[in-house]
mmCIF file with all atom_site columns, C-alpha atoms in Angstrom:
data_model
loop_
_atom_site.group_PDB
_atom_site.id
_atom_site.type_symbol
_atom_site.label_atom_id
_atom_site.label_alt_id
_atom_site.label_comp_id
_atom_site.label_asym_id
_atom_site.label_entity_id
_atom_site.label_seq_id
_atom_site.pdbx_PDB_ins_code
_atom_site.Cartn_x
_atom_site.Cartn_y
_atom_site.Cartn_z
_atom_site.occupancy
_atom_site.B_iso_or_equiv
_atom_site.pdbx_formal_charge
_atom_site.auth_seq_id
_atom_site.auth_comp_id
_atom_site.auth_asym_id
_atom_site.auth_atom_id
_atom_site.pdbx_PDB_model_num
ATOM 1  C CA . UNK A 1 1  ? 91.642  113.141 108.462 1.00 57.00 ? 797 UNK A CA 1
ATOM 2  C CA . UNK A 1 2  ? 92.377  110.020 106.437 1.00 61.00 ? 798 UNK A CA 1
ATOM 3  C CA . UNK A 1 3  ? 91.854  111.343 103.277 1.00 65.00 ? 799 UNK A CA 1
ATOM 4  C CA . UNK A 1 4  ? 88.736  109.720 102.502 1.00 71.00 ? 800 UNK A CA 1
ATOM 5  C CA . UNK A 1 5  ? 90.414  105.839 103.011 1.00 79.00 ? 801 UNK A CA 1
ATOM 6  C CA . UNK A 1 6  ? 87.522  103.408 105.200 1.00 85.00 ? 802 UNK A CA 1
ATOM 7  C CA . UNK A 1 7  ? 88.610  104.258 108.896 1.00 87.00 ? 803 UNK A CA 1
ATOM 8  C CA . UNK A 1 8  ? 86.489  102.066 111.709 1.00 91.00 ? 804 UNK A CA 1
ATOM 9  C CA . UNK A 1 9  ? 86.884  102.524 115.135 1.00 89.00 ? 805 UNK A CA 1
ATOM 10 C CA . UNK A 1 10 ? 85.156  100.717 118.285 1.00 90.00 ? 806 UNK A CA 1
ATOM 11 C CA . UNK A 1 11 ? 85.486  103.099 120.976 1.00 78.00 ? 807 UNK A CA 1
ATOM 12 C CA . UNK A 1 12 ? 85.369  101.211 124.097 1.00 88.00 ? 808 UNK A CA 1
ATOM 13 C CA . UNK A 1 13 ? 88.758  99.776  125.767 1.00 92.00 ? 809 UNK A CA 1
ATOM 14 C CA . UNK A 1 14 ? 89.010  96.365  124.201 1.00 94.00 ? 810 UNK A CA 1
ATOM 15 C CA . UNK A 1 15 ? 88.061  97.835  121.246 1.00 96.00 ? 811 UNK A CA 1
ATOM 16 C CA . UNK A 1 16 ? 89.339  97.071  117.667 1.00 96.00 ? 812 UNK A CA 1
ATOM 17 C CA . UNK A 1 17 ? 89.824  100.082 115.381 1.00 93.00 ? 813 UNK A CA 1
ATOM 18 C CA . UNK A 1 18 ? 91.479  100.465 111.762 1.00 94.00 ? 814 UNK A CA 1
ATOM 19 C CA . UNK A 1 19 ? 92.739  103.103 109.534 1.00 88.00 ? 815 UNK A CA 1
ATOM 20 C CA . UNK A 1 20 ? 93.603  103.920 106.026 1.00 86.00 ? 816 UNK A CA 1
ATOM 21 C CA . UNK A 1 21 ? 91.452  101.096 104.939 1.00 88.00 ? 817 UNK A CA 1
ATOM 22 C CA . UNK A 1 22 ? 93.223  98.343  107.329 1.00 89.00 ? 818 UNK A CA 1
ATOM 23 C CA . UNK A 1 23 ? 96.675  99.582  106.501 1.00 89.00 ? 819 UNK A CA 1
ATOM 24 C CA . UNK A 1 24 ? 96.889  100.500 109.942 1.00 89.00 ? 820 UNK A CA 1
ATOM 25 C CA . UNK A 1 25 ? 94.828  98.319  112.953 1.00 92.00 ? 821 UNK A CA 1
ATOM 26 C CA . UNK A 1 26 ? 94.832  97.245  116.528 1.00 94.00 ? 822 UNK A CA 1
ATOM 27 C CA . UNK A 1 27 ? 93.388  98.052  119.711 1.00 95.00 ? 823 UNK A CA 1
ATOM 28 C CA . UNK A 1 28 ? 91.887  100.284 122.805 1.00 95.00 ? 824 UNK A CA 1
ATOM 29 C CA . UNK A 1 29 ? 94.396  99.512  125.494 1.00 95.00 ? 825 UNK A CA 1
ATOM 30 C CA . UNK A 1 30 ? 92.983  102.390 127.415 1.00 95.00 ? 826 UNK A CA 1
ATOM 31 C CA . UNK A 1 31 ? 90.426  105.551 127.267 1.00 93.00 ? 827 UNK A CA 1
ATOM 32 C CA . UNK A 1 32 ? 89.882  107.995 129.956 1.00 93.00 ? 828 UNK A CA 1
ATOM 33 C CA . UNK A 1 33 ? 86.964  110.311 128.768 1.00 91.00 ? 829 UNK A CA 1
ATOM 34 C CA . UNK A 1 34 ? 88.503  114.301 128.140 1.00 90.00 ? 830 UNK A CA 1
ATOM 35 C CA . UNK A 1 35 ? 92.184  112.601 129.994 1.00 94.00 ? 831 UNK A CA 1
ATOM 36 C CA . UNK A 1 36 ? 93.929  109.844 127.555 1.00 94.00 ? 832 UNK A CA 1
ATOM 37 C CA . UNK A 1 37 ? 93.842  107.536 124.970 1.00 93.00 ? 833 UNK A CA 1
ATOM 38 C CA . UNK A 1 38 ? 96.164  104.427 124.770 1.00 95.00 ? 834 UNK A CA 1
ATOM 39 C CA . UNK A 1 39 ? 96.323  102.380 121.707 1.00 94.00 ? 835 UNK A CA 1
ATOM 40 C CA . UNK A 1 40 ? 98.516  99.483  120.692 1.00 95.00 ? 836 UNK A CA 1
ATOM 41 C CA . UNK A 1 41 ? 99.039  99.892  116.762 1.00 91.00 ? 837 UNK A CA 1
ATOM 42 C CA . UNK A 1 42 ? 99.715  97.782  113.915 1.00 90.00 ? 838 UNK A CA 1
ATOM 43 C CA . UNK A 1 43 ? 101.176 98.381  110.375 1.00 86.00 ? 839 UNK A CA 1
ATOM 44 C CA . UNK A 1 44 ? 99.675  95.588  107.985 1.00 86.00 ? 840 UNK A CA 1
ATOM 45 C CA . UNK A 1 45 ? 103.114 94.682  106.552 1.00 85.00 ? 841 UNK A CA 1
ATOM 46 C CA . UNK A 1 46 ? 105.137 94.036  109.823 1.00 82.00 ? 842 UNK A CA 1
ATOM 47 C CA . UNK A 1 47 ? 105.168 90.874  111.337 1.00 83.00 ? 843 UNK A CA 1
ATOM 48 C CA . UNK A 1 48 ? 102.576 89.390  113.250 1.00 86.00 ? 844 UNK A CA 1
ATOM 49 C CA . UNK A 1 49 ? 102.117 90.126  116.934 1.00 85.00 ? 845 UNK A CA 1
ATOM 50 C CA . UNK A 1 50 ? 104.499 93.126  116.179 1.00 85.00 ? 846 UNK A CA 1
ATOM 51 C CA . UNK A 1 51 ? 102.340 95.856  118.002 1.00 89.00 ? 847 UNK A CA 1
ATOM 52 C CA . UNK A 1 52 ? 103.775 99.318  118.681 1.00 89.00 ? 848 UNK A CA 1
ATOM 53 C CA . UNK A 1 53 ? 101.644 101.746 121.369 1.00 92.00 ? 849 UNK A CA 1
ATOM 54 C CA . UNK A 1 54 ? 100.343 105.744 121.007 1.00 92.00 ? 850 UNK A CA 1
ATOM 55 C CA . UNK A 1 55 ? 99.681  107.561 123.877 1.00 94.00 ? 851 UNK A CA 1
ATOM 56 C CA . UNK A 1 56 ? 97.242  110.795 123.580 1.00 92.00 ? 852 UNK A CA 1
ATOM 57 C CA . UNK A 1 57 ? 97.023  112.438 126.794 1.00 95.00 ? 853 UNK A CA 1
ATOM 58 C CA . UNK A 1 58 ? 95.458  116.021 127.088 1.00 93.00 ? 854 UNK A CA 1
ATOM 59 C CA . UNK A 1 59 ? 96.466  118.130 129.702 1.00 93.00 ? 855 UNK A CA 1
ATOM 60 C CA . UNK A 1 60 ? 94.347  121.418 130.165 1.00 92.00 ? 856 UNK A CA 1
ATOM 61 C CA . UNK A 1 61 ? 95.530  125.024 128.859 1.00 92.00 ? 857 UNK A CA 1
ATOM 62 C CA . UNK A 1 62 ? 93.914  128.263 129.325 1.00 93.00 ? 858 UNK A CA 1
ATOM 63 C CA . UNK A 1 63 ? 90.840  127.792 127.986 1.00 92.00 ? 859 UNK A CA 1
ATOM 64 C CA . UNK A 1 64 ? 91.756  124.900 125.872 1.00 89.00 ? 860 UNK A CA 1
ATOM 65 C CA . UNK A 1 65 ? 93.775  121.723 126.206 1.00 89.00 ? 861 UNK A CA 1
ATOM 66 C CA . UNK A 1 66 ? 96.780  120.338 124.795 1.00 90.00 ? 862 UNK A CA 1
ATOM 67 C CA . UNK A 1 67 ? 97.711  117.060 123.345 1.00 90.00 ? 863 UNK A CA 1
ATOM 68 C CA . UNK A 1 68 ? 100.794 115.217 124.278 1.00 93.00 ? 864 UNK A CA 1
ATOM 69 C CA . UNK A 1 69 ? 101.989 112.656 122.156 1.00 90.00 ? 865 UNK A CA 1
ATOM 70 C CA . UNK A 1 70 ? 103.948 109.520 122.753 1.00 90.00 ? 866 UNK A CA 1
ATOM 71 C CA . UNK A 1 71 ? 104.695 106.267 121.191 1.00 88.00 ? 867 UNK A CA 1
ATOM 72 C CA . UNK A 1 72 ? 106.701 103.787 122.209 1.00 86.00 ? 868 UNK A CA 1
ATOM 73 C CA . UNK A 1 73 ? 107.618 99.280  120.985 1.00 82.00 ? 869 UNK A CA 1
ATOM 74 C CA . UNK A 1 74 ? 108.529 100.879 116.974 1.00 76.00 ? 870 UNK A CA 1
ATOM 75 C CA . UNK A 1 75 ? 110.413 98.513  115.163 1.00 74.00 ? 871 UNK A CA 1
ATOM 76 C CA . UNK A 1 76 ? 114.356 100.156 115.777 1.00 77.00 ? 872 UNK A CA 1
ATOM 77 C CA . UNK A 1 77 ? 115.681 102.202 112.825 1.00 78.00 ? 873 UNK A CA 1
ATOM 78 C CA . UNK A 1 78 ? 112.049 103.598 112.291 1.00 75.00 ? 874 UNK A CA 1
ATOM 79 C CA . UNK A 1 79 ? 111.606 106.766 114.462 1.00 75.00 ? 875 UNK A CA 1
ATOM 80 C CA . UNK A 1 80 ? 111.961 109.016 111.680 1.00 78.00 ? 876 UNK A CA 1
ATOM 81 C CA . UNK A 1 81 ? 110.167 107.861 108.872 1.00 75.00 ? 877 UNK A CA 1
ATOM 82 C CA . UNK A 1 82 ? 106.989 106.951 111.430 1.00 74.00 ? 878 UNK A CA 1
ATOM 83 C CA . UNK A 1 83 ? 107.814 110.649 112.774 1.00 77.00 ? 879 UNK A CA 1
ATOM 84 C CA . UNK A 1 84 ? 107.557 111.847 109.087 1.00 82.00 ? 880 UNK A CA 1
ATOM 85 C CA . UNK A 1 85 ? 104.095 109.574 108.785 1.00 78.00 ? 881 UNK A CA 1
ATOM 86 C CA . UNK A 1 86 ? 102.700 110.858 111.512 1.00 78.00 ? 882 UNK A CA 1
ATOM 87 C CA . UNK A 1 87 ? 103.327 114.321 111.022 1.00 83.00 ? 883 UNK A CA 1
ATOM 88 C CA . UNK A 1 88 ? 102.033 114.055 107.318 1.00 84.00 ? 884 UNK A CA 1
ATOM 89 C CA . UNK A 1 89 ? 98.909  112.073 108.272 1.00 78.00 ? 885 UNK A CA 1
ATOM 90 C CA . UNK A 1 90 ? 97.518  112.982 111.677 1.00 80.00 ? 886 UNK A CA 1
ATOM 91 C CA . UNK A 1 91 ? 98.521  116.079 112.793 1.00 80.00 ? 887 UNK A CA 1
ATOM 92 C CA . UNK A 1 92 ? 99.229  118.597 109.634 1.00 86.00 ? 888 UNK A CA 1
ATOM 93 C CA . UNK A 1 93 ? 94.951  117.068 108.669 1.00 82.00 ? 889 UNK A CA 1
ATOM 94 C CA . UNK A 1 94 ? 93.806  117.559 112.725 1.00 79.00 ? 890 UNK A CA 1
ATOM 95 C CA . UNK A 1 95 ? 95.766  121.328 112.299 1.00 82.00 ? 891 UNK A CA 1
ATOM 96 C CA . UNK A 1 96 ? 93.674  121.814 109.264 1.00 84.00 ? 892 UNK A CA 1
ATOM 97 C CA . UNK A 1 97 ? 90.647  120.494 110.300 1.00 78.00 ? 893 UNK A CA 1
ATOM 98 C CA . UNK A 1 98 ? 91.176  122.679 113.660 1.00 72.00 ? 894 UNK A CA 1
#
């Protein structure tokens, strides 16, 4: 799903993780096994200690589950391009992948 760019993740809460070859880092706030994930995220290029969050929670459907998404501490003015980013670089790859 990153397109081939060095993605590490520690998976325990606490944990470090980074993406699109440190581009994009931060940390495990939270992780509830087959429930949520809570991250706090970091673009390289904003300022430091400027931390946004992602929330992944997956609520069961039929025989499947769903994923709801939220984030929440962007830098104002940035909803739509990050919308755009995230669309592009998460989900349309996971849909493919899927």
């Amino acid at each position: 799903m990153s397109g081939g760019a060095p993605t590490e993740i520690d998976p325990g809460e606490g944990g470090a993780f980074s993406c699109f070859g440190g581009m994009i880092h931060g940390r495990t706030i939270e992780c509830v096994t087959d429930e949520r994930l809570v991250q706090a995220w970091r673009v390289k290029v904003r300022e430091p200690g400027v931390y946004s969050n992602a929330r992944f929670q997956l609520q069961p459907e039929g025989a499947g589950a769903k994923v709801i998404f939220d984030r929440a501490g962007f830098p104002q003015g940035q909803a739509e391009h990050l919308g755009v980013g995230w669309r592009q670089n998460y989900w349309e790859p996971l849909a493919a992948y899927l």
